[in-house]
């Protein structure tokens, strides 16, 4: 943008590119609705008021608000690449995201971050990044990378990097782990905010976490927790994701005084939710529907995150700001009818406009490093009982239960009649041959196997199955696709979803990903699975920071003790 | 500060340095009053709540709020050095200022800025700076320096520099002056906000000014003006100075929705006001007295300016923030009883505490460069009428009136019987011998002369008098003091105030400066002067940006035409 041209246009010396007339402007600065025209030049808002214009669009008294901002999102959860993610959310009015590329960083390290930064170029929306602070999540698993402060340093000066991402290692902060403090110190030196992640942390532990310099939190689950964290100085990101939904519980903490330091985030939204519910727009609608003042709800989607991330060119309809706009008819239930990105009409009535082309995807290095010949799912029998992971309905936590193994031919085997299935995590970053093995109850599979290269946070390949042979077939399918999800039975692949981008993301549109996911779930149900979303559940069974019993490539993890434990008691 | 120590103290692992118990904490984050203890270590707030402490101070249910912040101030207006200014305001609870060293920069250029940055070290309060954007104010006067973007560049990375200072050259912005845009561009590259100064600018001109990147304004005089500027994206600094008082007019624009982007500033406060009224505390009291919610008034003195200037370590009582605190008993009329700076008790009941020593003042280069032998105040007679500057009661604007000169010995001379006094501006930066001469009506002096090296914005020496001889005597006194104010009659100095620091500031305490000012004013009244504050009026007669007729060292200035005009019509 040429500043002189912008100033001239704003001053009325040259006709503006576009004038939106008969607009009801949602003024997030003053909290008022202002009936006025809105002038845009070079993708920049140059002013409200009447201007001579090359093109005029009559908004017919519809509302126009700043484009919405997602303050914390893992794009990888949408299971598609940045281009397709951008297309999926822009139709819902999200024109900016602060994305934490934490999943791909666990697979590809700094190469993954660099890839995402590159892929964010030339997108219709503005994709900013927060730098993953906790890769790997723990030492009890093999990730594709280990990111130190020195590794992150070069990225802090990148124009798209706005913060240090969620500091999940809150014990590390509170107990002054030097590696953790080095990352905090680096973010401070670069004058970037540091996002937090401190579920349930309160009192002096919270004071210590915040005193270290953590500025926000998106893990509040009660209004009381949000109030304590806000009083102690945190900006509160209210999360309404696919798994975690905190809106209803936290609305009580939102009012005229507190809302300035609050904003919305999705954290993780799966394809189904993006298609069926929407994105930040759905949160704004739900908040208003639950009684929140529409202006506050929109400020939390616009000005507040822009201020928090110091994106002074976004978040408001005012001269000099980027012309990211959403148009809707009903202030009490804003359904996004038009979206402008940098002054360009980009989406209408839920569809992206034909002239908005996705940039060609950049190539990405393969991330499946598994020597299939060395994989052995067998578990030798022993006289003891076994520790079994027991699923808990609708939750990511698990229980540990103690069972007698089913023994056949001196092997502990899956026993679908007892809903006792073998679970394995195959290291896939360095072909180390590491494999963790255990058992799980709660899937209900009667035959066959499921495998997935989406397995938080290290994203090794996790496999569950009724027979070792089908587990091997499903694993092979995932490896051969370069990553993805697969369901196999009788040594045949019944359904699959390729995720060649780091084993986490597709290059296909979200809708096509969703159809393939639907097909996978149909197949698993035919295989007897009793879970609504078995692959989502599977993907969290390798995450050794959520209690009680988990499995990584290093073996069974007692999360409460934070240590590897043996299968046999 | 050692971060590990702070974290340990916040976590309760080590006793904190100081615990303020029985406090009513003004929580500017949530807008609530919270009865709780407050723990401080290493000058940092480590948390609210109970802590084991080395020292306990019982606040007896008094209120404790964050220290106040002045969002825009010219320290030079207090006519004393940084050390004495800091001592004068800290007793009123101001613990941080964003100072524009615009006056000294007009005299000493970058050396003046560097001097102020150095003098800000080791002060009890935190002195931040905004970089003067408009030195000199115009080309119609000789200043001591001309500051380009390149001159300012090295200062932007200084830890005390928080913004580009008030962009007074709004026509330069609106018409895209390349030198002006270069400064704006530089501030943006350094990610610093740009303060504005756009009295009465509105509509498309305002849009152009803001589109260029200007972020704030402290020149609003009506609520309507403030609302328009805020809607267009500006942060509004409500000014309550010695001259300009905008609080009453602007309060109407302050409410729960708008106040987050509003703050207080003094701009210019003379010694008398600092002593008699106070500083930001007086504005907070007056705002509350006029009906503003105390929490909003305090937020505008604390959190809001801290956010605007991105001083994340200030502006709130929360873990990790600097322990700058004010204590008071009455929320409806906060009179500051105790002040803590970085956790240290600094002032009590209007007095600085004995252990708070002022650092030794750094030496400063002389700034009086005048060859007294070359100065000639005489004005040759002509047959024409003369343009005369006519004072307007209680205002900085002047009128132009046309008068017949009083002629004696072929010279146009002062004629006290007609209240027609000679006025001269003597260049003092480079001994160029430049002298502008004219006449002024409205002082009322019957004899003698006044001279001042405080003469906005170039700060040449301005002299008014009944005889050339007394004008010479007063001028000589100012030069010989190294700058200052003087009143002379019958070739004797009747009163004086030395301002050896750039001809603008004393090294004496504000109270002593005030006593000398009082003596000067007494003398001028005995000389027949009818003005309450003749030196203040005198200091603005050289400022060629306030209409209608002014005098610089280059001659009479028709401010409406923005050009030099001759004395004779």
PDB file of N, CA and C in Angstrom, chain B residues 59-110:
ATOM      1  N   UNK B  59      -2.973  -1.333  55.825  1.00  0.00           N
ATOM      2  CA  UNK B  59      -3.557  -0.165  55.151  1.00  0.00           C
ATOM      3  C   UNK B  59      -4.882   0.267  55.776  1.00  0.00           C
ATOM      4  N   UNK B  60      -5.331  -0.472  56.780  1.00  0.00           N
ATOM      5  CA  UNK B  60      -6.530  -0.051  57.512  1.00  0.00           C
ATOM      6  C   UNK B  60      -7.721   0.225  56.604  1.00  0.00           C
ATOM      7  N   UNK B  61      -7.929  -0.684  55.675  1.00  0.00           N
ATOM      8  CA  UNK B  61      -9.075  -0.611  54.752  1.00  0.00           C
ATOM      9  C   UNK B  61      -8.998   0.577  53.791  1.00  0.00           C
ATOM     10  N   UNK B  62      -7.841   1.185  53.688  1.00  0.00           N
ATOM     11  CA  UNK B  62      -7.725   2.241  52.684  1.00  0.00           C
ATOM     12  C   UNK B  62      -7.648   1.614  51.292  1.00  0.00           C
ATOM     13  N   UNK B  63      -7.879   2.444  50.297  1.00  0.00           N
ATOM     14  CA  UNK B  63      -7.837   1.978  48.915  1.00  0.00           C
ATOM     15  C   UNK B  63      -6.406   1.995  48.402  1.00  0.00           C
ATOM     16  N   UNK B  64      -6.092   1.050  47.563  1.00  0.00           N
ATOM     17  CA  UNK B  64      -4.805   1.084  46.881  1.00  0.00           C
ATOM     18  C   UNK B  64      -5.076   0.892  45.382  1.00  0.00           C
ATOM     19  N   UNK B  65      -4.520   1.801  44.596  1.00  0.00           N
ATOM     20  CA  UNK B  65      -4.720   1.778  43.142  1.00  0.00           C
ATOM     21  C   UNK B  65      -3.343   1.791  42.478  1.00  0.00           C
ATOM     22  N   UNK B  66      -3.299   1.452  41.188  1.00  0.00           N
ATOM     23  CA  UNK B  66      -2.017   1.576  40.488  1.00  0.00           C
ATOM     24  C   UNK B  66      -1.593   3.046  40.459  1.00  0.00           C
ATOM     25  N   UNK B  67      -0.288   3.291  40.427  1.00  0.00           N
ATOM     26  CA  UNK B  67       0.222   4.656  40.280  1.00  0.00           C
ATOM     27  C   UNK B  67      -0.306   5.290  39.007  1.00  0.00           C
ATOM     28  N   UNK B  68      -0.466   6.614  39.043  1.00  0.00           N
ATOM     29  CA  UNK B  68      -1.078   7.315  37.906  1.00  0.00           C
ATOM     30  C   UNK B  68      -0.073   7.591  36.799  1.00  0.00           C
ATOM     31  N   UNK B  69      -0.603   7.698  35.604  1.00  0.00           N
ATOM     32  CA  UNK B  69       0.216   7.909  34.404  1.00  0.00           C
ATOM     33  C   UNK B  69      -0.266   9.167  33.695  1.00  0.00           C
ATOM     34  N   UNK B  70       0.654  10.067  33.397  1.00  0.00           N
ATOM     35  CA  UNK B  70       0.324  11.241  32.574  1.00  0.00           C
ATOM     36  C   UNK B  70       0.667  10.871  31.136  1.00  0.00           C
ATOM     37  N   UNK B  71      -0.344  10.854  30.273  1.00  0.00           N
ATOM     38  CA  UNK B  71      -0.148  10.325  28.921  1.00  0.00           C
ATOM     39  C   UNK B  71       0.476  11.327  27.950  1.00  0.00           C
ATOM     40  N   UNK B  72       0.563  12.581  28.355  1.00  0.00           N
ATOM     41  CA  UNK B  72       1.200  13.567  27.461  1.00  0.00           C
ATOM     42  C   UNK B  72       1.568  14.797  28.261  1.00  0.00           C
ATOM     43  N   UNK B  73       2.861  15.042  28.396  1.00  0.00           N
ATOM     44  CA  UNK B  73       3.288  16.187  29.198  1.00  0.00           C
ATOM     45  C   UNK B  73       4.592  16.740  28.647  1.00  0.00           C
ATOM     46  N   UNK B  74       4.692  18.064  28.671  1.00  0.00           N
ATOM     47  CA  UNK B  74       5.961  18.735  28.407  1.00  0.00           C
ATOM     48  C   UNK B  74       6.537  19.123  29.770  1.00  0.00           C
ATOM     49  N   UNK B  75       7.543  18.400  30.188  1.00  0.00           N
ATOM     50  CA  UNK B  75       8.128  18.667  31.506  1.00  0.00           C
ATOM     51  C   UNK B  75       8.612  20.105  31.586  1.00  0.00           C
ATOM     52  N   UNK B  76       9.106  20.622  30.462  1.00  0.00           N
ATOM     53  CA  UNK B  76       9.660  21.981  30.450  1.00  0.00           C
ATOM     54  C   UNK B  76       8.665  23.015  30.983  1.00  0.00           C
ATOM     55  N   UNK B  77       7.365  22.761  30.834  1.00  0.00           N
ATOM     56  CA  UNK B  77       6.380  23.742  31.288  1.00  0.00           C
ATOM     57  C   UNK B  77       6.407  23.938  32.792  1.00  0.00           C
ATOM     58  N   UNK B  78       6.921  22.926  33.505  1.00  0.00           N
ATOM     59  CA  UNK B  78       7.036  23.073  34.960  1.00  0.00           C
ATOM     60  C   UNK B  78       8.244  23.920  35.312  1.00  0.00           C
ATOM     61  N   UNK B  79       9.035  24.296  34.320  1.00  0.00           N
ATOM     62  CA  UNK B  79      10.180  25.205  34.470  1.00  0.00           C
ATOM     63  C   UNK B  79      11.240  24.675  35.416  1.00  0.00           C
ATOM     64  N   UNK B  80      11.257  23.369  35.574  1.00  0.00           N
ATOM     65  CA  UNK B  80      12.329  22.800  36.377  1.00  0.00           C
ATOM     66  C   UNK B  80      12.790  21.488  35.761  1.00  0.00           C
ATOM     67  N   UNK B  81      13.915  21.021  36.261  1.00  0.00           N
ATOM     68  CA  UNK B  81      14.570  19.843  35.681  1.00  0.00           C
ATOM     69  C   UNK B  81      13.789  18.579  36.028  1.00  0.00           C
ATOM     70  N   UNK B  82      14.170  17.482  35.384  1.00  0.00           N
ATOM     71  CA  UNK B  82      13.450  16.225  35.572  1.00  0.00           C
ATOM     72  C   UNK B  82      13.431  15.808  37.030  1.00  0.00           C
ATOM     73  N   UNK B  83      14.548  15.938  37.723  1.00  0.00           N
ATOM     74  CA  UNK B  83      14.596  15.519  39.131  1.00  0.00           C
ATOM     75  C   UNK B  83      13.553  16.243  39.962  1.00  0.00           C
ATOM     76  N   UNK B  84      13.487  17.560  39.784  1.00  0.00           N
ATOM     77  CA  UNK B  84      12.553  18.340  40.599  1.00  0.00           C
ATOM     78  C   UNK B  84      11.118  18.139  40.134  1.00  0.00           C
ATOM     79  N   UNK B  85      10.947  17.944  38.830  1.00  0.00           N
ATOM     80  CA  UNK B  85       9.608  17.644  38.323  1.00  0.00           C
ATOM     81  C   UNK B  85       9.114  16.325  38.915  1.00  0.00           C
ATOM     82  N   UNK B  86       9.968  15.327  38.890  1.00  0.00           N
ATOM     83  CA  UNK B  86       9.582  14.012  39.417  1.00  0.00           C
ATOM     84  C   UNK B  86       9.170  14.130  40.885  1.00  0.00           C
ATOM     85  N   UNK B  87       9.955  14.892  41.640  1.00  0.00           N
ATOM     86  CA  UNK B  87       9.645  15.052  43.062  1.00  0.00           C
ATOM     87  C   UNK B  87       8.338  15.820  43.257  1.00  0.00           C
ATOM     88  N   UNK B  88       8.068  16.739  42.354  1.00  0.00           N
ATOM     89  CA  UNK B  88       6.842  17.544  42.490  1.00  0.00           C
ATOM     90  C   UNK B  88       5.589  16.729  42.196  1.00  0.00           C
ATOM     91  N   UNK B  89       5.683  15.785  41.266  1.00  0.00           N
ATOM     92  CA  UNK B  89       4.456  15.068  40.885  1.00  0.00           C
ATOM     93  C   UNK B  89       4.276  13.746  41.611  1.00  0.00           C
ATOM     94  N   UNK B  90       5.381  13.140  42.046  1.00  0.00           N
ATOM     95  CA  UNK B  90       5.226  11.827  42.683  1.00  0.00           C
ATOM     96  C   UNK B  90       4.432  11.950  43.974  1.00  0.00           C
ATOM     97  N   UNK B  91       4.532  13.074  44.631  1.00  0.00           N
ATOM     98  CA  UNK B  91       3.761  13.239  45.875  1.00  0.00           C
ATOM     99  C   UNK B  91       2.257  13.254  45.578  1.00  0.00           C
ATOM    100  N   UNK B  92       1.914  13.538  44.337  1.00  0.00           N
ATOM    101  CA  UNK B  92       0.504  13.514  43.925  1.00  0.00           C
ATOM    102  C   UNK B  92       0.093  12.156  43.336  1.00  0.00           C
ATOM    103  N   UNK B  93       0.998  11.203  43.357  1.00  0.00           N
ATOM    104  CA  UNK B  93       0.632   9.862  42.907  1.00  0.00           C
ATOM    105  C   UNK B  93       0.933   9.572  41.457  1.00  0.00           C
ATOM    106  N   UNK B  94       1.545  10.517  40.746  1.00  0.00           N
ATOM    107  CA  UNK B  94       1.938  10.223  39.362  1.00  0.00           C
ATOM    108  C   UNK B  94       3.270   9.484  39.397  1.00  0.00           C
ATOM    109  N   UNK B  95       3.267   8.264  38.915  1.00  0.00           N
ATOM    110  CA  UNK B  95       4.469   7.433  38.985  1.00  0.00           C
ATOM    111  C   UNK B  95       5.051   7.168  37.601  1.00  0.00           C
ATOM    112  N   UNK B  96       4.365   7.626  36.574  1.00  0.00           N
ATOM    113  CA  UNK B  96       4.840   7.440  35.199  1.00  0.00           C
ATOM    114  C   UNK B  96       4.365   8.614  34.355  1.00  0.00           C
ATOM    115  N   UNK B  97       5.249   9.091  33.483  1.00  0.00           N
ATOM    116  CA  UNK B  97       4.814  10.091  32.496  1.00  0.00           C
ATOM    117  C   UNK B  97       5.317   9.686  31.117  1.00  0.00           C
ATOM    118  N   UNK B  98       4.548  10.085  30.107  1.00  0.00           N
ATOM    119  CA  UNK B  98       5.021  10.015  28.721  1.00  0.00           C
ATOM    120  C   UNK B  98       5.299  11.468  28.333  1.00  0.00           C
ATOM    121  N   UNK B  99       6.567  11.829  28.367  1.00  0.00           N
ATOM    122  CA  UNK B  99       6.953  13.230  28.200  1.00  0.00           C
ATOM    123  C   UNK B  99       7.426  13.498  26.778  1.00  0.00           C
ATOM    124  N   UNK B 100       6.971  14.603  26.235  1.00  0.00           N
ATOM    125  CA  UNK B 100       7.431  15.049  24.921  1.00  0.00           C
ATOM    126  C   UNK B 100       8.452  16.163  25.147  1.00  0.00           C
ATOM    127  N   UNK B 101       9.744  15.898  24.933  1.00  0.00           N
ATOM    128  CA  UNK B 101      10.781  16.897  25.219  1.00  0.00           C
ATOM    129  C   UNK B 101      10.931  17.874  24.062  1.00  0.00           C
ATOM    130  N   UNK B 102       9.802  18.371  23.673  1.00  0.00           N
ATOM    131  CA  UNK B 102       9.664  19.154  22.469  1.00  0.00           C
ATOM    132  C   UNK B 102      10.314  20.529  22.630  1.00  0.00           C
ATOM    133  N   UNK B 103      10.244  21.113  23.819  1.00  0.00           N
ATOM    134  CA  UNK B 103      10.786  22.459  24.014  1.00  0.00           C
ATOM    135  C   UNK B 103      12.316  22.411  23.995  1.00  0.00           C
ATOM    136  N   UNK B 104      12.878  21.497  24.758  1.00  0.00           N
ATOM    137  CA  UNK B 104      14.331  21.435  24.795  1.00  0.00           C
ATOM    138  C   UNK B 104      14.884  21.009  23.437  1.00  0.00           C
ATOM    139  N   UNK B 105      14.116  20.190  22.709  1.00  0.00           N
ATOM    140  CA  UNK B 105      14.569  19.771  21.378  1.00  0.00           C
ATOM    141  C   UNK B 105      14.624  20.949  20.417  1.00  0.00           C
ATOM    142  N   UNK B 106      13.739  21.920  20.601  1.00  0.00           N
ATOM    143  CA  UNK B 106      13.787  23.113  19.761  1.00  0.00           C
ATOM    144  C   UNK B 106      15.018  23.967  20.060  1.00  0.00           C
ATOM    145  N   UNK B 107      15.558  23.807  21.257  1.00  0.00           N
ATOM    146  CA  UNK B 107      16.742  24.576  21.630  1.00  0.00           C
ATOM    147  C   UNK B 107      18.009  23.799  21.299  1.00  0.00           C
ATOM    148  N   UNK B 108      18.055  22.538  21.762  1.00  0.00           N
ATOM    149  CA  UNK B 108      19.315  21.781  21.692  1.00  0.00           C
ATOM    150  C   UNK B 108      19.271  20.593  20.737  1.00  0.00           C
ATOM    151  N   UNK B 109      18.141  20.389  20.071  1.00  0.00           N
ATOM    152  CA  UNK B 109      18.058  19.308  19.099  1.00  0.00           C
ATOM    153  C   UNK B 109      18.233  17.946  19.747  1.00  0.00           C
ATOM    154  N   UNK B 110      18.929  17.047  19.039  1.00  0.00           N
ATOM    155  CA  UNK B 110      19.087  15.689  19.566  1.00  0.00           C
ATOM    156  C   UNK B 110      19.873  15.686  20.876  1.00  0.00           C
TER     157      UNK B 110
END
